[in-house]
Coordinates of C-alpha atoms and ligand atoms in Angstrom, one line a residue:
M1 CA -0.1 -0.1 0.0
P2 CA 1.6 3.4 -0.9
E3 CA 0.6 5.8 1.9
K4 CA 1.1 4.9 5.6
L5 CA -1.5 4.6 7.9
H6 CA -2.0 6.8 11.3
A7 CA -0.2 5.1 14.2
N8 CA -3.3 4.1 15.8
L9 CA -4.7 2.7 12.8
Q10 CA -2.0 0.4 11.7
P11 CA -2.2 -2.2 14.3
M12 CA -6.1 -2.4 13.6
F13 CA -5.4 -3.1 9.8
D14 CA -2.9 -5.5 10.7
A15 CA -5.3 -7.4 12.6
V16 CA -7.9 -7.2 10.0
L17 CA -5.3 -8.7 7.7
A18 CA -4.5 -11.6 10.3
R19 CA -8.1 -12.5 10.6
N20 CA -9.1 -12.4 6.9
P21 CA -5.7 -13.9 5.1
G22 CA -5.5 -14.2 1.6
E23 CA -8.2 -11.6 1.2
S24 CA -6.4 -9.1 -1.1
E25 CA -9.2 -7.0 -2.8
F26 CA -11.2 -6.9 0.9
H27 CA -7.7 -5.8 2.7
Q28 CA -7.5 -3.0 -0.1
A29 CA -10.9 -1.7 0.5
V30 CA -10.4 -1.2 4.3
Y31 CA -7.0 0.0 3.7
E32 CA -8.6 3.0 1.8
V33 CA -11.6 3.4 4.5
M34 CA -8.9 3.6 7.2
L35 CA -6.8 5.8 5.4
S36 CA -9.1 8.4 5.5
L37 CA -9.8 8.0 9.2
T38 CA -6.2 9.7 9.5
P39 CA -7.6 13.3 9.9
I40 CA -9.9 12.0 12.6
A41 CA -7.6 9.4 14.3
G42 CA -6.3 12.4 16.6
H43 CA -9.0 14.4 17.4
R44 CA -12.2 12.3 16.9
P45 CA -10.7 9.1 18.7
E46 CA -14.3 7.7 19.1
Y47 CA -14.4 7.2 15.5
A48 CA -11.1 5.3 15.4
Q49 CA -11.5 3.0 18.2
W50 CA -10.9 -0.7 17.6
S51 CA -14.7 -1.3 19.4
I52 CA -16.1 0.3 16.4
L53 CA -13.8 -1.0 13.5
K54 CA -13.6 -4.4 14.2
R55 CA -17.3 -4.8 14.1
I56 CA -17.4 -2.5 11.2
C57 CA -15.0 -4.9 9.4
E58 CA -16.6 -7.9 10.4
P59 CA -19.8 -8.9 8.3
E60 CA -22.9 -9.6 10.1
R61 CA -23.4 -12.6 7.9
Q62 CA -22.1 -14.6 5.3
I63 CA -23.5 -17.4 3.3
I64 CA -21.8 -19.7 0.9
F65 CA -23.8 -22.3 -1.1
R66 CA -23.6 -24.7 -3.9
V67 CA -25.4 -23.9 -7.0
P68 CA -25.9 -27.3 -9.1
W69 CA -27.7 -27.0 -12.6
V70 CA -27.7 -28.9 -15.8
T71 CA -26.3 -27.9 -18.9
D72 CA -28.2 -28.0 -22.5
A73 CA -25.8 -31.2 -23.1
G74 CA -26.9 -32.9 -20.1
E75 CA -24.1 -32.3 -18.0
V76 CA -24.2 -31.5 -14.2
Q77 CA -22.2 -28.1 -13.4
I78 CA -21.8 -26.9 -9.8
N79 CA -21.0 -23.3 -9.0
R80 CA -20.1 -21.2 -5.9
G81 CA -23.1 -19.0 -4.6
F82 CA -22.3 -16.1 -1.8
R83 CA -24.3 -13.5 -0.3
V84 CA -22.5 -11.5 2.4
E85 CA -24.7 -9.2 4.4
F86 CA -22.1 -6.7 6.0
N87 CA -24.1 -4.2 7.8
S88 CA -27.6 -3.3 8.7
A89 CA -27.4 -0.2 10.8
L90 CA -29.1 2.0 8.3
G91 CA -31.6 -0.5 6.9
P92 CA -31.7 -3.6 5.2
Y93 CA -28.9 -5.2 3.4
K94 CA -28.7 -3.8 0.2
G95 CA -26.4 -4.6 -2.9
G96 CA -26.0 -6.4 -6.2
L97 CA -25.4 -10.0 -7.2
R98 CA -22.3 -10.2 -9.5
F99 CA -22.1 -13.7 -12.2
H100 CA -18.6 -13.8 -13.1
P101 CA -15.9 -16.5 -12.9
S102 CA -13.2 -14.4 -10.9
V103 CA -16.0 -14.4 -7.9
N104 CA -14.9 -15.4 -4.4
L105 CA -15.4 -14.6 -1.1
S106 CA -12.9 -11.7 -1.1
I107 CA -14.5 -10.0 -3.7
I108 CA -17.8 -10.1 -2.5
K109 CA -16.6 -8.8 1.0
F110 CA -14.7 -5.9 -0.6
L111 CA -18.0 -5.1 -2.4
G112 CA -20.2 -5.2 0.4
F113 CA -17.8 -3.4 2.8
E114 CA -17.8 -0.5 0.2
Q115 CA -21.5 -0.7 -0.2
T116 CA -22.1 0.0 3.4
F117 CA -20.5 3.4 3.2
K118 CA -21.8 4.1 -0.3
N119 CA -25.6 3.4 1.0
S120 CA -24.8 5.4 3.9
L121 CA -24.0 8.1 1.7
T122 CA -27.0 8.3 -0.5
G123 CA -28.9 9.6 2.8
M124 CA -31.7 6.7 2.1
P125 CA -32.2 4.0 4.7
I126 CA -30.6 1.1 3.3
G127 CA -27.8 -1.2 4.9
G128 CA -25.0 -3.0 3.0
G129 CA -24.6 -6.4 1.3
K130 CA -23.4 -8.2 -1.9
G131 CA -23.7 -11.2 -3.5
G132 CA -22.9 -13.5 -6.4
S133 CA -21.5 -16.7 -8.1
D134 CA -18.3 -17.8 -9.8
F135 CA -20.8 -18.6 -12.7
D136 CA -19.7 -17.4 -16.2
P137 CA -23.0 -16.5 -18.1
K138 CA -20.8 -15.8 -21.5
G139 CA -21.5 -18.3 -24.1
R140 CA -24.6 -19.9 -22.2
S141 CA -27.7 -20.5 -24.0
E142 CA -30.9 -18.7 -22.1
G143 CA -32.3 -21.9 -21.0
E144 CA -29.1 -22.5 -19.0
I145 CA -28.9 -18.9 -17.7
M146 CA -32.4 -19.3 -16.6
R147 CA -31.6 -23.1 -15.1
F148 CA -28.4 -21.2 -13.1
C149 CA -30.9 -18.3 -12.0
Q150 CA -33.4 -20.8 -11.0
S151 CA -31.1 -22.6 -8.8
F152 CA -29.4 -19.6 -7.5
M153 CA -32.7 -18.0 -6.0
T154 CA -33.6 -21.7 -4.7
E155 CA -31.4 -21.3 -2.0
L156 CA -30.8 -17.4 -1.7
Y157 CA -35.0 -17.3 -1.2
R158 CA -34.6 -17.9 2.3
H159 CA -32.0 -15.4 3.4
I160 CA -33.6 -12.3 1.6
G161 CA -36.7 -10.3 1.8
E162 CA -38.0 -6.4 1.8
Y163 CA -37.2 -5.8 5.6
T164 CA -34.1 -8.3 5.4
D165 CA -31.8 -8.0 2.4
V166 CA -32.8 -6.7 -1.0
P167 CA -30.5 -7.9 -4.1
A168 CA -30.1 -6.1 -7.2
G169 CA -27.8 -6.6 -10.3
D170 CA -24.2 -6.1 -11.2
I171 CA -21.7 -7.5 -13.5
G172 CA -23.3 -10.3 -15.2
V173 CA -26.6 -9.7 -13.7
G174 CA -29.2 -7.3 -15.7
G175 CA -32.8 -7.4 -16.3
R176 CA -32.8 -10.7 -18.2
E177 CA -31.1 -12.6 -15.0
L178 CA -33.0 -10.4 -12.5
G179 CA -36.4 -11.4 -14.2
Y180 CA -35.4 -15.6 -13.9
L181 CA -34.5 -14.7 -10.3
F182 CA -37.6 -12.7 -9.1
G183 CA -39.9 -15.4 -11.1
Q184 CA -38.4 -17.9 -9.2
Y185 CA -38.8 -16.1 -5.7
K186 CA -42.2 -15.5 -6.3
R187 CA -42.5 -19.3 -7.4
I188 CA -41.1 -20.5 -4.2
V189 CA -42.7 -18.1 -1.6
N190 CA -46.3 -17.8 -3.6
R191 CA -46.4 -14.2 -2.9
W192 CA -45.9 -11.2 -5.1
E193 CA -43.1 -9.3 -3.2
A194 CA -42.1 -6.7 -5.4
G195 CA -39.6 -5.2 -2.7
V196 CA -37.6 -8.3 -2.3
L197 CA -35.3 -7.3 -5.7
T198 CA -34.6 -4.3 -7.5
G199 CA -33.7 -3.5 -11.0
K200 CA -36.9 -5.2 -12.0
G201 CA -38.7 -4.8 -15.5
L202 CA -41.1 -1.7 -15.8
S203 CA -43.9 -4.0 -16.5
W204 CA -43.6 -5.9 -13.3
G205 CA -42.6 -3.3 -10.7
G206 CA -39.3 -1.9 -11.8
S207 CA -38.1 1.9 -11.7
R208 CA -38.0 4.0 -14.7
V209 CA -34.4 5.4 -14.8
R210 CA -32.9 2.4 -12.6
T211 CA -31.2 0.9 -15.8
E212 CA -29.5 4.4 -16.6
A213 CA -29.0 5.4 -13.0
T214 CA -25.2 4.5 -12.4
G215 CA -24.0 5.8 -15.4
Y216 CA -26.0 8.9 -15.3
G217 CA -25.4 9.5 -11.8
T218 CA -21.5 9.1 -12.2
V219 CA -21.7 11.6 -14.9
F220 CA -23.8 14.1 -12.7
F221 CA -21.3 13.9 -10.2
A222 CA -18.2 14.8 -12.5
R223 CA -20.2 17.4 -14.0
D224 CA -20.7 18.7 -10.0
M225 CA -16.7 18.3 -9.7
L226 CA -15.9 20.2 -12.7
A227 CA -18.7 22.8 -11.7
E228 CA -16.9 23.5 -8.2
V229 CA -13.9 24.5 -10.1
G230 CA -15.6 26.5 -12.9
E231 CA -15.5 24.2 -15.6
S232 CA -18.1 22.0 -17.5
L233 CA -18.2 18.8 -19.6
D234 CA -19.2 21.1 -22.7
G235 CA -16.3 20.2 -25.5
K236 CA -14.4 17.8 -23.2
R237 CA -12.8 14.6 -24.7
V238 CA -13.9 11.5 -22.6
V239 CA -12.6 7.9 -22.1
V240 CA -15.3 5.5 -20.7
S241 CA -13.7 1.9 -19.8
G242 CA -16.1 -1.3 -20.2
S243 CA -19.3 -1.6 -22.2
G244 CA -21.9 -3.0 -19.8
N245 CA -24.8 -1.3 -18.1
V246 CA -23.0 1.5 -16.3
A247 CA -20.1 2.2 -19.2
I248 CA -23.1 2.7 -22.1
Y249 CA -25.5 5.0 -19.7
A250 CA -22.4 7.0 -19.0
V251 CA -21.6 7.5 -22.5
E252 CA -25.5 8.5 -22.9
K253 CA -25.4 11.5 -20.2
I254 CA -21.9 12.4 -21.4
H255 CA -23.0 13.4 -25.0
Q256 CA -26.2 14.7 -23.6
L257 CA -24.2 17.1 -21.5
G258 CA -21.9 18.1 -24.7
G259 CA -18.6 16.0 -24.2
T260 CA -17.5 13.3 -26.5
V261 CA -16.6 9.9 -25.5
I262 CA -13.9 8.7 -27.8
A263 CA -13.2 5.1 -26.3
C264 CA -14.8 2.1 -24.6
S265 CA -13.8 -1.4 -23.8
D266 CA -14.7 -4.9 -22.8
S267 CA -12.5 -7.7 -21.8
S268 CA -11.5 -8.5 -25.5
G269 CA -9.8 -5.1 -25.7
F270 CA -10.8 -1.4 -26.5
V271 CA -12.1 1.0 -29.4
V272 CA -11.0 4.0 -30.3
D273 CA -13.4 6.4 -32.3
E274 CA -12.2 9.7 -33.0
H275 CA -15.8 11.0 -34.1
G276 CA -17.5 10.0 -31.0
L277 CA -18.7 6.8 -30.2
D278 CA -22.0 5.8 -32.0
L279 CA -24.3 5.3 -29.2
D280 CA -26.9 3.6 -31.5
L281 CA -24.4 1.1 -32.6
L282 CA -22.9 0.4 -29.2
K283 CA -26.2 -0.6 -27.6
D284 CA -27.2 -2.7 -30.4
V285 CA -23.5 -5.0 -30.5
K286 CA -23.4 -4.9 -26.6
E287 CA -27.2 -5.0 -25.5
V288 CA -29.2 -6.6 -28.1
R289 CA -26.4 -8.8 -30.1
R290 CA -24.2 -9.4 -27.2
E291 CA -21.2 -9.0 -28.9
R292 CA -17.7 -8.3 -28.7
L293 CA -16.3 -4.6 -29.3
S294 CA -14.4 -5.7 -32.5
V295 CA -18.1 -5.9 -33.9
Y296 CA -18.5 -2.2 -33.4
A297 CA -15.1 -1.4 -34.9
D298 CA -16.1 -3.6 -38.0
E299 CA -19.3 -2.2 -38.5
R300 CA -18.7 1.8 -37.7
G301 CA -16.1 2.0 -40.5
P302 CA -12.9 4.0 -40.8
S303 CA -13.1 6.3 -37.8
A304 CA -13.2 3.5 -35.3
R305 CA -10.3 1.2 -34.6
F306 CA -10.1 -1.9 -32.0
V307 CA -7.1 -2.7 -29.8
P308 CA -7.0 -6.3 -28.5
A309 CA -6.2 -6.8 -25.0
G310 CA -3.8 -9.3 -23.8
S311 CA -0.6 -8.1 -25.4
G312 CA 0.6 -5.5 -22.5
G313 CA -1.4 -5.7 -19.7
E314 CA -4.6 -7.3 -18.0
G315 CA -8.3 -7.3 -18.7
S316 CA -9.6 -4.2 -20.6
S317 CA -6.3 -2.6 -20.0
G318 CA -4.2 -4.6 -22.1
S319 CA -2.7 -3.2 -25.3
G320 CA 1.0 -3.6 -25.4
D321 CA 1.5 -0.1 -24.4
G322 CA 3.4 -0.8 -20.8
G323 CA -0.2 -1.7 -19.5
A324 CA -1.8 1.8 -19.7
G325 CA -4.3 0.2 -22.4
I326 CA -7.5 2.4 -22.7
W327 CA -6.0 4.8 -20.3
A328 CA -3.0 5.8 -23.3
V329 CA -6.1 7.5 -25.1
P330 CA -5.3 11.2 -24.4
C331 CA -8.6 13.1 -22.8
D332 CA -9.7 15.6 -20.5
V333 CA -12.0 13.0 -18.4
A334 CA -11.9 9.2 -17.7
L335 CA -14.6 7.4 -16.2
P336 CA -13.4 3.9 -15.3
C337 CA -16.6 1.9 -15.6
A338 CA -15.9 -1.8 -15.9
T339 CA -14.5 -3.7 -12.8
Q340 CA -12.1 -3.6 -9.8
N341 CA -8.3 -3.0 -10.1
E342 CA -8.7 -1.8 -14.0
L343 CA -6.7 1.5 -13.7
P344 CA -3.3 0.4 -12.8
A345 CA -0.3 2.8 -11.7
A346 CA 0.8 2.9 -15.7
G347 CA -2.7 3.9 -16.6
A348 CA -2.6 6.9 -14.3
K349 CA 1.0 7.8 -15.5
A350 CA -0.4 7.9 -19.1
L351 CA -3.7 10.1 -18.0
V352 CA -1.5 12.5 -16.2
K353 CA 0.9 12.6 -19.1
N354 CA -1.8 13.5 -21.4
G355 CA -3.1 16.1 -19.3
V356 CA -6.7 14.2 -18.0
R357 CA -8.6 16.7 -15.6
L358 CA -10.8 14.4 -13.9
V359 CA -11.3 10.9 -13.0
A360 CA -14.5 9.7 -11.4
E361 CA -15.2 6.1 -10.9
G362 CA -18.3 4.4 -12.1
A363 CA -17.0 0.7 -11.5
N364 CA -16.6 -0.3 -7.9
M365 CA -12.6 0.4 -6.6
P366 CA -11.4 0.2 -10.4
T367 CA -8.1 2.5 -9.4
T368 CA -5.3 0.7 -7.8
P369 CA -4.0 2.7 -4.9
D370 CA -0.9 3.5 -6.4
A371 CA -3.0 4.9 -9.5
V372 CA -5.0 6.5 -6.6
A373 CA -1.8 8.4 -5.6
I374 CA -0.4 9.1 -8.5
L375 CA -3.7 10.8 -9.6
R376 CA -4.1 12.9 -6.5
E377 CA -0.5 13.8 -6.2
A378 CA -0.9 15.3 -10.1
G379 CA -3.6 17.6 -8.9
V380 CA -6.0 15.7 -10.9
L381 CA -9.8 15.7 -9.7
Y382 CA -10.7 12.1 -8.3
A383 CA -14.1 11.0 -7.2
P384 CA -13.9 7.4 -5.6
G385 CA -17.0 5.0 -6.7
K386 CA -18.9 4.9 -3.2
A387 CA -19.6 8.6 -4.0
S388 CA -20.0 8.8 -7.8
N389 CA -21.6 5.6 -8.6
A390 CA -24.0 5.7 -5.7
G391 CA -26.7 6.7 -8.4
G392 CA -27.5 3.1 -9.2
V393 CA -28.1 2.0 -5.5
A394 CA -30.0 5.4 -5.0
T395 CA -32.4 4.8 -7.6
S396 CA -32.8 1.0 -6.4
A397 CA -34.0 2.8 -3.0
L398 CA -36.5 4.9 -5.5
E399 CA -37.8 1.7 -6.6
M400 CA -38.2 0.4 -3.3
Q401 CA -40.1 3.7 -2.1
Q402 CA -42.5 3.0 -5.3
N403 CA -43.1 -0.6 -4.4
A404 CA -43.6 0.3 -1.0
S405 CA -46.2 2.9 -2.2
R406 CA -47.6 0.9 -5.2
D407 CA -46.8 3.4 -7.5
S408 CA -44.8 4.1 -10.6
W409 CA -43.0 7.5 -11.3
G410 CA -42.3 8.9 -14.8
F411 CA -39.0 9.3 -16.1
E412 CA -38.2 13.0 -15.6
E413 CA -39.6 12.9 -12.0
T414 CA -37.2 10.0 -11.1
E415 CA -34.3 11.3 -13.0
A416 CA -34.6 14.7 -11.3
R417 CA -34.7 12.8 -8.0
L418 CA -31.4 11.0 -9.0
E419 CA -29.9 14.5 -9.7
E420 CA -30.8 15.8 -6.7
I421 CA -29.5 12.8 -4.8
M422 CA -26.0 13.2 -6.6
G423 CA -26.1 16.7 -6.0
A424 CA -26.3 16.2 -2.1
I425 CA -23.7 13.4 -2.4
H426 CA -21.3 15.6 -4.1
R427 CA -22.1 18.5 -1.3
T428 CA -21.6 16.3 1.6
C429 CA -18.3 15.0 0.3
V430 CA -17.1 18.8 -0.5
E431 CA -18.3 20.0 3.0
T432 CA -16.8 16.9 5.1
A433 CA -13.5 17.3 3.4
D434 CA -13.2 21.1 4.0
R435 CA -14.4 20.4 7.7
Y436 CA -11.7 18.0 8.3
G437 CA -8.7 20.1 6.6
H438 CA -8.8 18.4 3.2
P439 CA -10.2 20.8 0.7
G440 CA -11.1 19.1 -2.4
D441 CA -10.5 15.8 -1.3
Y442 CA -13.1 13.4 -2.3
V443 CA -11.7 10.4 -1.1
V444 CA -11.6 11.9 2.4
G445 CA -14.9 13.5 2.4
A446 CA -16.8 10.3 1.0
N447 CA -15.3 7.8 3.2
L448 CA -15.5 9.9 6.4
A449 CA -19.0 10.9 5.6
G450 CA -20.2 7.7 5.0
Y451 CA -17.9 5.7 7.7
M452 CA -19.1 8.4 10.6
K453 CA -23.0 7.9 10.0
V454 CA -22.8 4.3 10.0
A455 CA -20.3 4.2 13.3
D456 CA -22.9 6.6 14.9
A457 CA -25.8 4.2 14.2
M458 CA -24.1 1.3 15.4
V459 CA -23.1 2.5 18.5
A460 CA -26.9 4.0 18.8
Q461 CA -28.1 0.4 18.7
G462 CA -25.5 -1.5 21.0
V463 CA -23.1 -4.0 20.7
I464 CA -25.2 -6.6 18.7
Ligands
NDP1 P1 -21.8 -5.2 -16.9 O1 -21.9 -6.9 -16.4 O2 -22.9 -4.8 -17.3 O3 -20.5 -4.7 -17.6 C1 -19.2 -4.9 -16.9 C2 -18.3 -4.5 -18.2 O4 -17.1 -4.5 -17.7 C3 -18.1 -5.3 -19.3 O5 -17.9 -4.4 -20.7 C4 -17.2 -6.2 -19.3 O6 -16.7 -6.8 -20.5 C5 -16.2 -5.4 -18.6 N1 -15.3 -6.2 -17.4 C6 -15.9 -6.9 -16.8 N2 -15.1 -7.7 -16.0 C7 -14.0 -7.4 -16.7 C8 -12.3 -7.9 -16.7 N3 -12.0 -8.7 -15.1 N4 -11.7 -7.1 -17.1 C9 -12.0 -6.5 -18.3 N5 -13.3 -5.9 -18.4 C10 -14.4 -6.5 -17.4 O7 -21.3 -4.7 -15.2 P2 -21.9 -3.2 -14.8 O8 -21.8 -2.2 -16.0 O9 -23.3 -3.5 -14.0 O10 -20.8 -3.0 -13.8 C11 -19.7 -2.1 -13.8 C12 -19.0 -1.9 -12.8 O11 -19.7 -1.1 -12.1 C13 -18.6 -2.8 -11.5 O12 -17.6 -2.4 -10.8 C14 -19.9 -3.0 -10.8 O13 -19.6 -3.5 -9.4 C15 -20.0 -1.4 -10.6 N6 -21.3 -1.0 -10.4 C16 -22.3 -1.3 -11.0 C17 -23.8 -0.8 -10.7 C18 -25.1 -1.2 -11.5 O14 -26.0 -0.5 -11.1 N7 -24.8 -1.9 -12.4 C19 -24.1 0.2 -9.5 C20 -22.5 0.5 -8.8 C21 -21.5 0.0 -9.1 P3 -17.2 -8.4 -21.1 O15 -18.5 -8.0 -21.3 O16 -15.9 -8.7 -21.9 O17 -17.2 -9.1 -19.7

């Protein structure tokens, strides 16, 4: 880890490492929060006590289960399912489900930990949780996806509920998967409980703007950061990594606000399109046909070129340029929207060299700690995902509100609520960072504000 923790906090971090061996992503997420506690470790010691921290770093409940299913060819498959119910101080556990072959307990714990503070920042009454499976949906038929989702829910259903734990989507879990999950839940419990899952389809209890919310919210947040220093998105060149749910709607909102997105990626590589991405074509390739990004470049014509991954780095970052990948494309604004640790030090150096002004995370923990240090050292405006990508879960909470009142709001009304919530999160980050002597530091602002609210609620509720 690039920076040292406060002397009071280091032994606590060491204890978390010893108690959770081998969970590197979880360690990284805890380190980032503990680093942000430094400004209060001296003069607000009540928040940096081990009696609070050791409870916050231990999930309330961790469920791991077998998910058996049968392929189209009749072969029995076994996957592992997870649900980590991290913290319910502020409300029912809330957080998405991820289906990706890399999923393990460390990844689900890091996501659940981050989710707790993100949900706190939204100002909505929701606790933190996360789940998923090491199932790889790529190349699976519709029937296989449906049978997997049904088997997954056949165990998960007993742990969730409107007042207990409310899952949603994440990587590999979109509208199709949520439909199969909800259908199986309904069949098992024999009740229409719309509030048990969010991200539902519009005709069966979903909220308008939920699909767009994380990407739109990230861009609203970036716009507010620029406004804080007297700038705007108008005319800015933007690079967005990923081409999934978050990335696609970040691209859409950037274009609506006058910026131009000139590159995006998937795990096969990245595409650079100097005329600006053609969003209709991108949606058709990724959302409808579920194809690789090279298909976009083939069909777009000479303005676009595809750079395959794997020749010089990892995942969406690989391109044979020292590991900088998509981040070597010169831009004013960079929005990492694919996955954790996708923006490494080499990427941060390339961004800084090319004069990037702002990095706002659409994904969860996409920037490695050394890359964060490089960006902050260079004075780049930087927003951690727990603040900038909170629009998705905030809109999930709006979906819960609509379900509870059996109501359905219009698009403009819901988008206005999202924009208002992102504005409030932005103000909270700025004001908290100012109050604790770190003006302009969104990491300190987000972590301190999110953390203190959870800690206060836990103290009020006693040792449970
Ligand atoms: P999707 O599955 O819709 O899209 C993920 C995108 O990231 C795809 O383009 C995928 O490429 C790429 N990707 C995934 N894993 C890797 C990898 N290991 N290396 C390179 N590229 C990868 O997921 P979402 O858009 O929903 O989620 C993206 C990020 O945003 C995640 O970090 C998620 O936790 C976070 N997030 C999502 C929210 C939501 O509402 N959906 C809310 C808040 C945060 P490919 O298709 O080739 O795999």
